[in-house]
Short mmCIF file of C-alpha atoms in Angstrom, two decimals:
data_model
loop_
_atom_site.label_atom_id
_atom_site.label_comp_id
_atom_site.label_asym_id
_atom_site.label_seq_id
_atom_site.Cartn_x
_atom_site.Cartn_y
_atom_site.Cartn_z
CA UNK A 1 78.01 158.61 101.47
CA UNK A 2 76.05 155.75 99.90
CA UNK A 3 74.70 153.02 102.18
CA UNK A 4 72.52 149.91 101.94
CA UNK A 5 69.80 150.18 104.58
CA UNK A 6 67.29 147.57 105.75
CA UNK A 7 63.68 148.62 105.18
CA UNK A 8 60.55 147.73 107.14
CA UNK A 9 59.58 145.22 104.45
CA UNK A 10 62.95 143.40 104.83
CA UNK A 11 64.25 144.82 101.55
CA UNK A 12 67.48 146.76 101.04
CA UNK A 13 67.53 150.33 99.74
CA UNK A 14 70.45 152.39 98.50
CA UNK A 15 70.34 155.71 100.33
CA UNK A 16 72.52 158.71 101.12
CA UNK A 17 73.74 158.89 104.71
CA UNK A 18 76.01 161.40 106.48
CA UNK A 19 79.59 160.25 106.82
CA UNK A 20 80.21 159.10 110.42
CA UNK A 21 82.59 161.08 112.64
CA UNK A 22 84.63 160.14 115.69
CA UNK A 23 82.45 160.48 118.79
CA UNK A 24 84.85 159.05 121.39
CA UNK A 25 88.63 159.03 121.88
CA UNK A 26 88.95 155.40 120.74
CA UNK A 27 86.81 155.79 117.62
CA UNK A 28 88.18 155.13 114.14
CA UNK A 29 86.58 156.01 110.80
CA UNK A 30 87.18 153.40 108.10
CA UNK A 31 86.60 153.89 104.38
CA UNK A 32 85.16 150.51 103.36
CA UNK A 33 86.73 148.88 100.31
CA UNK A 34 84.58 145.77 100.09
CA UNK A 35 82.18 143.78 102.23
CA UNK A 36 80.93 140.22 101.95
CA UNK A 37 77.30 139.15 102.12
CA UNK A 38 76.90 136.59 104.91
CA UNK A 39 74.31 133.86 105.35
CA UNK A 40 73.00 135.86 108.29
CA UNK A 41 72.45 138.85 106.00
CA UNK A 42 70.51 136.59 103.66
CA UNK A 43 68.47 135.28 106.59
CA UNK A 44 67.54 138.83 107.62
CA UNK A 45 66.42 139.68 104.10
CA UNK A 46 64.30 136.52 103.93
CA UNK A 47 62.70 137.23 107.31
CA UNK A 48 64.42 134.38 109.15
CA UNK A 49 66.37 136.63 111.53
CA UNK A 50 65.47 139.88 113.22
CA UNK A 51 67.28 143.14 112.52
CA UNK A 52 66.36 146.75 113.11
CA UNK A 53 64.76 148.60 110.20
CA UNK A 54 66.91 151.53 109.15
CA UNK A 55 70.20 149.85 110.03
CA UNK A 56 73.10 149.76 107.57
CA UNK A 57 73.72 146.04 107.07
CA UNK A 58 76.98 144.16 106.58
CA UNK A 59 79.70 142.93 108.94
CA UNK A 60 82.40 141.20 106.85
CA UNK A 61 84.64 144.00 105.61
CA UNK A 62 88.05 145.41 104.83
CA UNK A 63 88.90 149.08 104.43
CA UNK A 64 91.31 151.92 105.14
CA UNK A 65 91.62 154.18 108.18
CA UNK A 66 90.80 157.80 107.31
CA UNK A 67 90.35 159.34 110.76
CA UNK A 68 91.26 158.44 114.34
CA UNK A 69 90.09 159.67 117.73
CA UNK A 70 92.46 161.41 120.11
CA UNK A 71 93.04 158.27 122.16
CA UNK A 72 93.87 155.87 119.31
CA UNK A 73 97.45 154.57 119.54
CA UNK A 74 97.67 151.42 117.41
CA UNK A 75 96.25 152.70 114.12
CA UNK A 76 96.99 155.61 111.83
CA UNK A 77 95.53 157.16 108.71
CA UNK A 78 96.17 154.98 105.67
CA UNK A 79 96.31 151.66 107.54
CA UNK A 80 94.37 148.85 105.88
CA UNK A 81 92.16 147.14 108.44
CA UNK A 82 89.81 144.19 108.83
CA UNK A 83 86.65 144.61 110.89
CA UNK A 84 85.99 142.26 113.80
CA UNK A 85 82.21 142.56 114.24
CA UNK A 86 81.98 140.55 117.47
CA UNK A 87 81.80 143.47 119.89
CA UNK A 88 82.36 143.31 123.62
CA UNK A 89 82.35 145.73 126.55
CA UNK A 90 85.37 144.37 128.43
CA UNK A 91 83.69 145.00 131.80
CA UNK A 92 80.92 142.43 132.33
CA UNK A 93 81.16 139.05 134.08
CA UNK A 94 82.02 137.09 130.92
CA UNK A 95 84.43 139.67 129.54
CA UNK A 96 86.36 139.70 132.82
CA UNK A 97 86.68 135.91 132.54
CA UNK A 98 88.15 136.27 129.04
CA UNK A 99 85.00 135.01 127.28
CA UNK A 100 84.61 138.19 125.24
CA UNK A 101 82.36 136.38 122.78
CA UNK A 102 79.74 135.95 125.52
CA UNK A 103 79.68 139.62 126.50
CA UNK A 104 76.48 140.44 128.37
CA UNK A 105 76.26 143.86 126.71
CA UNK A 106 76.50 142.65 123.12
CA UNK A 107 72.73 142.40 122.66
CA UNK A 108 71.46 145.57 121.03
CA UNK A 109 74.94 146.41 119.78
CA UNK A 110 75.48 144.01 116.89
CA UNK A 111 76.99 145.33 113.69
CA UNK A 112 74.64 145.15 110.73
CA UNK A 113 71.76 144.05 112.98
CA UNK A 114 71.02 146.96 115.32
CA UNK A 115 74.18 149.03 114.85
CA UNK A 116 75.23 150.45 111.49
CA UNK A 117 77.47 148.10 109.55
CA UNK A 118 79.76 147.90 106.56
CA UNK A 119 77.53 148.20 103.48
CA UNK A 120 78.44 151.88 103.25
CA UNK A 121 81.22 154.17 102.13
CA UNK A 122 82.44 154.72 105.70
CA UNK A 123 82.02 153.08 109.08
CA UNK A 124 82.79 154.10 112.65
CA UNK A 125 84.20 151.49 115.01
CA UNK A 126 86.25 151.38 118.20
CA UNK A 127 89.98 150.80 117.82
CA UNK A 128 89.98 147.40 119.52
CA UNK A 129 87.71 145.89 116.87
CA UNK A 130 90.04 146.66 113.96
CA UNK A 131 92.91 144.44 112.86
CA UNK A 132 95.72 145.67 110.62
CA UNK A 133 95.87 143.79 107.32
CA UNK A 134 99.17 141.86 107.18
CA UNK A 135 101.63 142.78 104.46
CA UNK A 136 100.91 140.96 101.21
CA UNK A 137 97.32 140.09 102.10
CA UNK A 138 94.81 140.89 99.36
CA UNK A 139 91.42 142.51 99.91
CA UNK A 140 89.78 139.24 98.86
CA UNK A 141 91.66 137.34 101.56
CA UNK A 142 90.98 140.09 104.10
CA UNK A 143 87.23 140.21 103.47
CA UNK A 144 87.07 136.46 104.15
CA UNK A 145 88.97 136.67 107.45
CA UNK A 146 85.72 136.98 109.41
CA UNK A 147 84.19 133.82 107.90
CA UNK A 148 87.51 132.06 108.52
CA UNK A 149 87.23 133.14 112.17
CA UNK A 150 83.81 131.46 112.37
CA UNK A 151 85.25 128.28 110.87
CA UNK A 152 88.38 128.25 113.01
CA UNK A 153 86.36 128.81 116.18
CA UNK A 154 84.20 125.76 115.50
CA UNK A 155 87.00 123.46 114.35
CA UNK A 156 89.12 124.39 117.35
CA UNK A 157 86.16 123.69 119.64
CA UNK A 158 85.91 120.24 118.04
CA UNK A 159 89.70 119.71 118.29
CA UNK A 160 89.96 118.60 114.65
CA UNK A 161 92.80 116.10 114.13
CA UNK A 162 94.75 114.82 111.11
CA UNK A 163 93.18 111.37 111.58
CA UNK A 164 89.62 112.71 111.49
CA UNK A 165 87.09 111.65 108.87
CA UNK A 166 85.12 114.89 108.55
CA UNK A 167 81.66 115.26 107.03
CA UNK A 168 80.53 118.82 106.34
CA UNK A 169 76.80 119.33 105.82
CA UNK A 170 76.27 122.27 103.49
CA UNK A 171 78.53 123.38 100.67
CA UNK A 172 77.91 127.11 100.73
CA UNK A 173 80.72 129.56 101.50
CA UNK A 174 80.97 128.58 105.17
CA UNK A 175 80.77 124.84 104.56
CA UNK A 176 83.35 125.09 101.80
CA UNK A 177 85.67 127.05 104.09
CA UNK A 178 85.17 124.41 106.81
CA UNK A 179 86.31 121.81 104.28
CA UNK A 180 89.29 123.92 103.23
CA UNK A 181 90.49 124.58 106.78
CA UNK A 182 89.90 121.02 108.02
CA UNK A 183 91.85 119.74 105.01
CA UNK A 184 94.57 122.28 105.81
CA UNK A 185 94.82 120.69 109.27
CA UNK A 186 95.28 117.26 107.68
CA UNK A 187 91.81 115.75 108.05
CA UNK A 188 90.04 113.74 105.37
CA UNK A 189 87.00 115.79 104.33
CA UNK A 190 83.78 115.19 102.42
CA UNK A 191 81.10 117.84 101.89
CA UNK A 192 77.40 117.13 101.33
CA UNK A 193 75.43 119.75 99.37
CA UNK A 194 71.93 119.50 97.85
CA UNK A 195 72.08 122.53 95.54
CA UNK A 196 73.64 121.55 92.19
CA UNK A 197 75.22 124.97 91.58
CA UNK A 198 76.87 125.14 94.97
CA UNK A 199 77.92 121.50 94.83
CA UNK A 200 79.72 122.05 91.53
CA UNK A 201 81.16 125.41 92.55
CA UNK A 202 82.48 124.14 95.88
CA UNK A 203 84.15 121.16 94.20
CA UNK A 204 85.65 123.40 91.52
CA UNK A 205 87.09 125.76 94.13
CA UNK A 206 88.52 123.03 96.36
CA UNK A 207 90.08 121.33 93.33
CA UNK A 208 92.10 124.48 92.61
CA UNK A 209 93.73 124.48 96.06
CA UNK A 210 97.16 122.82 95.91
CA UNK A 211 97.20 119.59 97.91
CA UNK A 212 93.53 119.78 98.92
CA UNK A 213 91.80 116.39 98.81
CA UNK A 214 88.35 117.43 100.08
CA UNK A 215 85.44 116.16 97.97
CA UNK A 216 81.89 117.41 97.49
CA UNK A 217 79.12 114.82 97.32
CA UNK A 218 75.40 114.51 96.76
CA UNK A 219 73.23 113.60 99.77
CA UNK A 220 73.45 109.89 100.54
CA UNK A 221 77.04 109.48 99.41
CA UNK A 222 78.47 109.22 102.92
CA UNK A 223 77.84 106.01 104.86
CA UNK A 224 76.01 106.15 108.17
CA UNK A 225 78.14 106.25 111.31
CA UNK A 226 81.36 106.78 109.35
CA UNK A 227 82.47 110.30 110.30
CA UNK A 228 84.49 111.04 113.41
CA UNK A 229 83.53 114.71 113.10
CA UNK A 230 80.36 116.11 111.51
CA UNK A 231 79.90 119.86 111.02
CA UNK A 232 76.38 121.14 110.38
CA UNK A 233 77.14 124.41 108.62
CA UNK A 234 73.44 124.96 107.86
CA UNK A 235 72.09 124.75 111.41
CA UNK A 236 69.06 122.61 110.57
CA UNK A 237 70.73 119.31 109.67
CA UNK A 238 71.64 118.05 113.13
CA UNK A 239 69.48 114.93 112.73
CA UNK A 240 71.40 114.08 109.56
CA UNK A 241 74.66 114.77 111.38
CA UNK A 242 73.59 112.35 114.11
CA UNK A 243 73.15 109.58 111.55
CA UNK A 244 76.57 110.19 109.97
CA UNK A 245 78.54 110.41 113.22
CA UNK A 246 80.57 107.36 114.17
CA UNK A 247 80.65 106.10 117.74
CA UNK A 248 82.76 108.48 119.87
CA UNK A 249 82.17 111.09 117.18
CA UNK A 250 81.72 114.83 117.55
CA UNK A 251 78.87 116.86 116.07
CA UNK A 252 79.37 120.60 115.66
CA UNK A 253 76.25 122.74 115.34
CA UNK A 254 77.64 125.70 113.43
CA UNK A 255 74.90 127.18 111.26
CA UNK A 256 72.43 129.74 112.61
CA UNK A 257 68.79 128.69 112.41
CA UNK A 258 66.47 129.80 115.21
CA UNK A 259 63.58 127.75 113.83
CA UNK A 260 65.32 124.37 113.74
CA UNK A 261 64.54 121.74 116.36
CA UNK A 262 65.99 118.31 117.01
CA UNK A 263 64.89 115.36 119.12
CA UNK A 264 67.51 113.03 120.58
CA UNK A 265 67.40 110.00 122.88
CA UNK A 266 69.77 110.71 125.78
CA UNK A 267 70.49 106.99 126.18
CA UNK A 268 71.80 106.78 122.62
CA UNK A 269 73.97 109.83 123.25
CA UNK A 270 75.42 108.01 126.25
CA UNK A 271 75.82 104.60 124.64
CA UNK A 272 77.46 105.88 121.46
CA UNK A 273 79.74 108.28 123.29
CA UNK A 274 78.80 111.21 121.07
CA UNK A 275 79.61 114.84 121.81
CA UNK A 276 77.45 117.67 120.50
CA UNK A 277 79.38 120.94 120.38
CA UNK A 278 78.21 124.52 120.19
CA UNK A 279 81.16 126.90 120.01
CA UNK A 280 79.34 130.23 120.22
CA UNK A 281 80.82 133.28 118.53
CA UNK A 282 84.59 133.57 118.14
CA UNK A 283 86.58 135.79 120.48
CA UNK A 284 89.26 138.28 119.55
CA UNK A 285 92.09 135.78 120.08
CA UNK A 286 90.54 133.45 117.51
CA UNK A 287 90.09 136.40 115.16
CA UNK A 288 93.83 137.16 115.34
CA UNK A 289 94.64 133.59 114.34
CA UNK A 290 92.02 133.68 111.60
CA UNK A 291 93.58 136.75 110.01
CA UNK A 292 96.94 134.99 109.94
CA UNK A 293 95.39 131.82 108.49
CA UNK A 294 93.41 133.72 105.84
CA UNK A 295 96.66 135.38 104.74
CA UNK A 296 98.09 131.94 103.95
CA UNK A 297 95.09 130.41 102.16
CA UNK A 298 94.15 130.82 98.46
CA UNK A 299 90.70 132.26 99.13
CA UNK A 300 89.95 134.52 96.18
CA UNK A 301 88.56 131.68 94.08
CA UNK A 302 85.65 131.30 96.50
CA UNK A 303 84.35 134.75 95.53
CA UNK A 304 82.06 134.36 92.54
CA UNK A 305 80.84 137.96 92.32
CA UNK A 306 82.32 141.41 92.97
CA UNK A 307 79.35 143.76 92.63
CA UNK A 308 79.48 147.58 92.82
CA UNK A 309 77.12 149.04 95.41
CA UNK A 310 75.00 150.70 92.71
CA UNK A 311 74.17 147.22 91.34
CA UNK A 312 73.45 145.62 94.72
CA UNK A 313 70.28 143.94 93.40
CA UNK A 314 72.53 141.70 91.30
CA UNK A 315 74.30 140.63 94.49
CA UNK A 316 70.98 139.78 96.15
CA UNK A 317 69.86 137.79 93.13
CA UNK A 318 73.09 135.78 93.18
CA UNK A 319 72.42 134.57 96.74
CA UNK A 320 68.72 133.92 96.17
CA UNK A 321 67.53 136.88 98.22
CA UNK A 322 65.78 138.94 95.55
CA UNK A 323 62.45 138.39 93.85
CA UNK A 324 60.59 135.11 94.33
CA UNK A 325 63.36 132.58 93.67
CA UNK A 326 64.68 132.66 97.21
CA UNK A 327 66.32 129.25 97.06
CA UNK A 328 68.01 129.53 93.67
CA UNK A 329 71.71 130.31 93.98
CA UNK A 330 73.70 131.69 91.07
CA UNK A 331 76.64 132.77 93.20
CA UNK A 332 78.92 131.39 95.88
CA UNK A 333 80.58 134.12 97.95
CA UNK A 334 79.28 137.52 96.87
CA UNK A 335 81.20 140.68 97.73
CA UNK A 336 79.96 144.26 97.42
CA UNK A 337 82.57 146.75 96.20
CA UNK A 338 82.13 149.98 98.16
CA UNK A 339 85.01 152.06 96.80
CA UNK A 340 82.56 154.26 94.90
CA UNK A 341 80.28 154.70 97.91
CA UNK A 342 82.41 157.26 99.74
#
Protein backbone atom coordinates (compact mmCIF):
# COMPACT_ATOMS: atom_id res chain seq x y z
CA UNK A 1 0.00 0.00 0.00
CA UNK A 2 1.01 3.65 -0.38
CA UNK A 3 1.77 5.65 2.76
CA UNK A 4 3.02 9.11 3.72
CA UNK A 5 5.92 8.68 6.14
CA UNK A 6 7.74 11.28 8.23
CA UNK A 7 11.44 11.54 7.40
CA UNK A 8 14.38 12.49 9.62
CA UNK A 9 14.43 15.96 8.04
CA UNK A 10 10.74 16.53 8.99
CA UNK A 11 9.60 16.06 5.39
CA UNK A 12 6.97 13.63 4.13
CA UNK A 13 7.76 10.88 1.63
CA UNK A 14 5.39 8.69 -0.34
CA UNK A 15 6.52 5.09 0.16
CA UNK A 16 5.28 1.54 -0.25
CA UNK A 17 4.44 -0.23 3.01
CA UNK A 18 3.05 -3.73 3.69
CA UNK A 19 -0.67 -3.81 4.34
CA UNK A 20 -1.28 -4.23 8.11
CA UNK A 21 -2.87 -7.43 9.40
CA UNK A 22 -4.84 -8.23 12.53
CA UNK A 23 -2.41 -9.05 15.34
CA UNK A 24 -4.88 -9.34 18.23
CA UNK A 25 -8.48 -10.54 18.62
CA UNK A 26 -9.84 -6.97 18.87
CA UNK A 27 -7.93 -5.63 15.87
CA UNK A 28 -9.69 -4.18 12.83
CA UNK A 29 -8.19 -3.34 9.44
CA UNK A 30 -9.67 -0.22 7.85
CA UNK A 31 -9.28 0.83 4.22
CA UNK A 32 -8.85 4.60 4.54
CA UNK A 33 -11.04 6.72 2.25
CA UNK A 34 -9.81 10.16 3.22
CA UNK A 35 -7.86 11.84 6.00
CA UNK A 36 -7.61 15.46 7.05
CA UNK A 37 -4.39 17.36 7.69
CA UNK A 38 -4.45 18.76 11.22
CA UNK A 39 -2.65 21.75 12.68
CA UNK A 40 -0.63 19.28 14.72
CA UNK A 41 0.51 17.57 11.52
CA UNK A 42 1.59 20.95 10.20
CA UNK A 43 3.44 21.64 13.45
CA UNK A 44 5.35 18.36 13.14
CA UNK A 45 6.37 19.16 9.58
CA UNK A 46 7.56 22.62 10.62
CA UNK A 47 9.56 21.23 13.54
CA UNK A 48 7.30 22.65 16.26
CA UNK A 49 6.21 19.26 17.61
CA UNK A 50 8.06 16.01 18.02
CA UNK A 51 7.12 12.84 16.15
CA UNK A 52 9.00 9.65 15.40
CA UNK A 53 10.80 9.47 12.06
CA UNK A 54 9.42 6.64 9.97
CA UNK A 55 5.88 6.92 11.33
CA UNK A 56 2.88 7.08 9.00
CA UNK A 57 1.26 10.42 9.87
CA UNK A 58 -2.41 11.38 10.03
CA UNK A 59 -5.16 10.89 12.61
CA UNK A 60 -8.38 12.44 11.23
CA UNK A 61 -9.89 9.77 9.01
CA UNK A 62 -12.87 7.85 7.70
CA UNK A 63 -12.75 4.48 5.97
CA UNK A 64 -14.26 1.03 5.55
CA UNK A 65 -13.72 -2.15 7.55
CA UNK A 66 -12.05 -4.86 5.44
CA UNK A 67 -10.94 -7.34 8.10
CA UNK A 68 -11.76 -8.06 11.75
CA UNK A 69 -10.05 -10.04 14.49
CA UNK A 70 -11.68 -13.09 16.01
CA UNK A 71 -12.90 -11.16 19.06
CA UNK A 72 -14.56 -8.24 17.25
CA UNK A 73 -18.32 -8.14 17.86
CA UNK A 74 -19.53 -4.62 17.01
CA UNK A 75 -18.09 -4.21 13.52
CA UNK A 76 -18.22 -6.20 10.31
CA UNK A 77 -16.66 -6.08 6.88
CA UNK A 78 -18.08 -3.23 4.82
CA UNK A 79 -18.94 -0.96 7.76
CA UNK A 80 -17.95 2.67 7.28
CA UNK A 81 -16.07 3.90 10.34
CA UNK A 82 -14.56 7.04 11.83
CA UNK A 83 -11.25 6.80 13.66
CA UNK A 84 -11.00 8.05 17.24
CA UNK A 85 -7.25 8.66 17.62
CA UNK A 86 -7.30 9.37 21.37
CA UNK A 87 -6.17 5.95 22.56
CA UNK A 88 -6.45 4.61 26.09
CA UNK A 89 -5.57 1.41 27.94
CA UNK A 90 -8.68 1.13 30.11
CA UNK A 91 -6.64 -0.16 33.06
CA UNK A 92 -4.60 2.70 34.55
CA UNK A 93 -5.59 5.03 37.40
CA UNK A 94 -7.18 7.67 35.16
CA UNK A 95 -8.93 5.20 32.87
CA UNK A 96 -10.52 3.47 35.88
CA UNK A 97 -11.84 6.87 36.99
CA UNK A 98 -13.44 7.40 33.56
CA UNK A 99 -10.88 10.01 32.45
CA UNK A 100 -9.83 8.00 29.40
CA UNK A 101 -8.34 11.11 27.82
CA UNK A 102 -5.72 11.24 30.59
CA UNK A 103 -4.61 7.62 30.17
CA UNK A 104 -1.17 7.10 31.68
CA UNK A 105 -0.20 4.70 28.90
CA UNK A 106 -1.04 6.99 25.99
CA UNK A 107 2.49 8.41 25.74
CA UNK A 108 4.42 6.50 23.10
CA UNK A 109 1.20 5.24 21.55
CA UNK A 110 -0.19 8.26 19.71
CA UNK A 111 -1.55 7.81 16.22
CA UNK A 112 0.43 9.67 13.58
CA UNK A 113 3.09 10.63 16.14
CA UNK A 114 4.75 7.41 17.28
CA UNK A 115 2.22 4.86 16.03
CA UNK A 116 1.32 4.49 12.36
CA UNK A 117 -1.60 6.67 11.35
CA UNK A 118 -4.10 7.28 8.59
CA UNK A 119 -2.12 8.72 5.66
CA UNK A 120 -2.05 5.26 4.09
CA UNK A 121 -4.20 2.85 2.15
CA UNK A 122 -4.95 0.76 5.25
CA UNK A 123 -4.71 1.14 9.01
CA UNK A 124 -4.90 -1.25 11.94
CA UNK A 125 -6.75 -0.14 15.06
CA UNK A 126 -8.50 -1.74 18.02
CA UNK A 127 -12.27 -2.11 17.79
CA UNK A 128 -13.03 0.33 20.61
CA UNK A 129 -11.45 3.24 18.74
CA UNK A 130 -13.72 2.95 15.69
CA UNK A 131 -17.16 4.54 15.42
CA UNK A 132 -19.70 3.46 12.82
CA UNK A 133 -20.61 6.27 10.42
CA UNK A 134 -24.30 7.15 10.93
CA UNK A 135 -26.64 6.61 8.00
CA UNK A 136 -26.69 9.59 5.65
CA UNK A 137 -23.39 11.03 6.88
CA UNK A 138 -20.99 11.98 4.09
CA UNK A 139 -17.26 11.27 4.09
CA UNK A 140 -16.62 15.01 4.34
CA UNK A 141 -18.72 15.24 7.49
CA UNK A 142 -17.14 12.07 8.88
CA UNK A 143 -13.55 13.20 8.33
CA UNK A 144 -14.33 16.36 10.33
CA UNK A 145 -15.84 14.48 13.28
CA UNK A 146 -12.48 14.40 15.07
CA UNK A 147 -11.96 18.18 14.85
CA UNK A 148 -15.56 18.62 15.99
CA UNK A 149 -14.72 16.43 19.00
CA UNK A 150 -11.86 18.81 19.88
CA UNK A 151 -14.20 21.78 19.60
CA UNK A 152 -17.05 20.19 21.54
CA UNK A 153 -14.71 19.12 24.33
CA UNK A 154 -13.48 22.68 24.85
CA UNK A 155 -16.87 24.37 24.55
CA UNK A 156 -18.42 21.90 26.97
CA UNK A 157 -15.58 22.52 29.42
CA UNK A 158 -16.38 26.24 29.19
CA UNK A 159 -20.14 25.58 29.53
CA UNK A 160 -20.97 27.81 26.54
CA UNK A 161 -24.40 29.44 26.89
CA UNK A 162 -26.86 31.13 24.50
CA UNK A 163 -26.22 34.48 26.23
CA UNK A 164 -22.44 34.28 25.73
CA UNK A 165 -20.50 36.85 23.74
CA UNK A 166 -17.78 34.61 22.31
CA UNK A 167 -14.48 35.77 20.84
CA UNK A 168 -12.51 33.14 18.92
CA UNK A 169 -8.83 33.89 18.34
CA UNK A 170 -7.73 32.24 15.11
CA UNK A 171 -9.84 31.63 12.03
CA UNK A 172 -8.26 28.44 10.75
CA UNK A 173 -10.25 25.21 10.51
CA UNK A 174 -10.45 24.72 14.28
CA UNK A 175 -11.30 28.33 15.08
CA UNK A 176 -13.93 28.38 12.36
CA UNK A 177 -15.46 25.18 13.73
CA UNK A 178 -15.46 26.70 17.23
CA UNK A 179 -17.44 29.62 15.79
CA UNK A 180 -19.84 27.29 13.98
CA UNK A 181 -20.54 25.11 17.02
CA UNK A 182 -20.81 28.01 19.48
CA UNK A 183 -23.25 29.69 17.10
CA UNK A 184 -25.14 26.39 16.86
CA UNK A 185 -25.52 26.51 20.65
CA UNK A 186 -27.00 30.01 20.40
CA UNK A 187 -24.03 32.19 21.38
CA UNK A 188 -23.06 35.43 19.65
CA UNK A 189 -19.69 34.79 18.01
CA UNK A 190 -16.90 36.89 16.52
CA UNK A 191 -13.67 35.44 15.12
CA UNK A 192 -10.34 37.29 14.94
CA UNK A 193 -7.91 36.18 12.21
CA UNK A 194 -4.73 37.91 10.97
CA UNK A 195 -4.26 35.97 7.71
CA UNK A 196 -6.29 37.61 4.90
CA UNK A 197 -6.96 34.34 3.06
CA UNK A 198 -8.23 32.54 6.12
CA UNK A 199 -10.21 35.55 7.29
CA UNK A 200 -12.06 35.74 3.97
CA UNK A 201 -12.48 31.97 3.68
CA UNK A 202 -13.81 31.57 7.21
CA UNK A 203 -16.33 34.37 6.68
CA UNK A 204 -17.41 32.90 3.34
CA UNK A 205 -17.96 29.47 4.89
CA UNK A 206 -19.88 30.74 7.93
CA UNK A 207 -22.07 32.90 5.68
CA UNK A 208 -23.24 29.79 3.82
CA UNK A 209 -24.52 28.11 7.00
CA UNK A 210 -28.27 28.72 7.39
CA UNK A 211 -29.00 30.88 10.42
CA UNK A 212 -25.34 31.36 11.37
CA UNK A 213 -24.58 34.90 12.54
CA UNK A 214 -20.89 34.47 13.42
CA UNK A 215 -18.60 37.14 11.98
CA UNK A 216 -14.89 37.17 11.16
CA UNK A 217 -12.92 40.31 12.01
CA UNK A 218 -9.47 41.80 11.68
CA UNK A 219 -7.38 42.15 14.86
CA UNK A 220 -8.51 45.12 16.93
CA UNK A 221 -12.16 44.91 15.94
CA UNK A 222 -13.33 43.50 19.27
CA UNK A 223 -13.41 45.85 22.26
CA UNK A 224 -11.35 45.05 25.33
CA UNK A 225 -13.13 43.27 28.18
CA UNK A 226 -16.24 42.61 26.08
CA UNK A 227 -16.30 38.82 25.66
CA UNK A 228 -17.80 36.50 28.25
CA UNK A 229 -15.94 33.60 26.65
CA UNK A 230 -12.65 33.77 24.72
CA UNK A 231 -11.26 30.72 22.92
CA UNK A 232 -7.59 30.77 21.94
CA UNK A 233 -7.60 28.26 19.09
CA UNK A 234 -3.96 29.05 18.27
CA UNK A 235 -2.43 28.35 21.68
CA UNK A 236 -0.15 31.39 21.75
CA UNK A 237 -2.70 34.20 22.07
CA UNK A 238 -3.62 33.85 25.73
CA UNK A 239 -2.40 37.37 26.53
CA UNK A 240 -4.72 38.73 23.85
CA UNK A 241 -7.53 36.58 25.22
CA UNK A 242 -6.92 38.06 28.67
CA UNK A 243 -7.43 41.57 27.30
CA UNK A 244 -10.68 40.65 25.53
CA UNK A 245 -12.26 38.76 28.43
CA UNK A 246 -14.94 40.59 30.38
CA UNK A 247 -15.07 40.43 34.16
CA UNK A 248 -16.29 36.97 35.24
CA UNK A 249 -15.26 35.75 31.79
CA UNK A 250 -13.81 32.40 30.79
CA UNK A 251 -10.66 31.89 28.74
CA UNK A 252 -10.19 28.56 26.98
CA UNK A 253 -6.64 27.62 25.98
CA UNK A 254 -7.36 25.27 23.10
CA UNK A 255 -4.51 25.47 20.59
CA UNK A 256 -1.35 23.37 20.98
CA UNK A 257 1.86 25.38 21.26
CA UNK A 258 4.60 24.03 23.51
CA UNK A 259 6.73 27.14 23.04
CA UNK A 260 4.16 29.72 24.14
CA UNK A 261 4.43 31.35 27.56
CA UNK A 262 2.18 33.79 29.38
CA UNK A 263 2.63 35.98 32.44
CA UNK A 264 -0.39 36.83 34.59
CA UNK A 265 -0.89 38.75 37.83
CA UNK A 266 -2.75 36.43 40.22
CA UNK A 267 -4.39 39.42 41.93
CA UNK A 268 -5.99 40.51 38.65
CA UNK A 269 -7.23 36.97 38.09
CA UNK A 270 -8.85 37.13 41.51
CA UNK A 271 -10.27 40.64 41.24
CA UNK A 272 -11.76 40.17 37.78
CA UNK A 273 -13.17 36.75 38.56
CA UNK A 274 -11.67 35.18 35.45
CA UNK A 275 -11.44 31.46 34.80
CA UNK A 276 -8.73 29.98 32.60
CA UNK A 277 -9.73 26.58 31.26
CA UNK A 278 -7.68 23.76 29.80
CA UNK A 279 -9.90 20.89 28.71
CA UNK A 280 -7.26 18.34 27.74
CA UNK A 281 -8.01 15.81 25.02
CA UNK A 282 -11.60 14.66 24.46
CA UNK A 283 -12.73 11.30 25.80
CA UNK A 284 -14.73 8.66 23.96
CA UNK A 285 -18.07 9.94 25.30
CA UNK A 286 -17.40 13.36 23.79
CA UNK A 287 -16.38 11.68 20.54
CA UNK A 288 -19.75 9.91 20.35
CA UNK A 289 -21.55 13.23 20.70
CA UNK A 290 -19.23 14.85 18.17
CA UNK A 291 -20.05 12.23 15.54
CA UNK A 292 -23.75 12.91 16.04
CA UNK A 293 -23.21 16.68 15.87
CA UNK A 294 -21.01 16.47 12.76
CA UNK A 295 -23.79 14.49 11.06
CA UNK A 296 -26.13 17.46 11.54
CA UNK A 297 -23.79 20.28 10.49
CA UNK A 298 -23.07 21.49 6.92
CA UNK A 299 -19.32 20.90 7.11
CA UNK A 300 -18.24 20.13 3.55
CA UNK A 301 -17.82 23.81 2.65
CA UNK A 302 -14.93 24.08 5.11
CA UNK A 303 -12.85 21.69 2.99
CA UNK A 304 -10.99 23.73 0.40
CA UNK A 305 -8.89 20.93 -1.09
CA UNK A 306 -9.35 17.21 -1.77
CA UNK A 307 -5.90 16.04 -2.88
CA UNK A 308 -5.01 12.52 -4.09
CA UNK A 309 -2.15 10.95 -2.16
CA UNK A 310 0.12 11.00 -5.22
CA UNK A 311 -0.11 14.82 -5.22
CA UNK A 312 0.43 15.26 -1.48
CA UNK A 313 2.93 18.09 -2.02
CA UNK A 314 0.01 20.22 -3.22
CA UNK A 315 -1.72 19.56 0.11
CA UNK A 316 1.38 20.64 2.03
CA UNK A 317 1.70 23.80 -0.03
CA UNK A 318 -1.94 24.70 0.67
CA UNK A 319 -1.33 24.69 4.44
CA UNK A 320 2.01 26.49 4.23
CA UNK A 321 4.10 23.45 5.09
CA UNK A 322 6.11 23.03 1.90
CA UNK A 323 9.03 25.04 0.59
CA UNK A 324 9.99 28.31 2.27
CA UNK A 325 6.61 30.05 2.51
CA UNK A 326 5.65 28.35 5.75
CA UNK A 327 3.16 31.01 6.81
CA UNK A 328 1.34 31.50 3.52
CA UNK A 329 -1.99 29.68 3.44
CA UNK A 330 -3.77 28.93 0.18
CA UNK A 331 -6.15 26.40 1.71
CA UNK A 332 -8.49 26.06 4.66
CA UNK A 333 -9.20 22.43 5.55
CA UNK A 334 -7.14 20.14 3.34
CA UNK A 335 -8.08 16.48 2.96
CA UNK A 336 -5.98 13.72 1.39
CA UNK A 337 -7.92 11.22 -0.71
CA UNK A 338 -6.50 7.75 -0.05
CA UNK A 339 -8.82 5.60 -2.13
CA UNK A 340 -6.05 4.97 -4.65
CA UNK A 341 -3.49 4.14 -1.95
CA UNK A 342 -4.73 0.61 -1.23
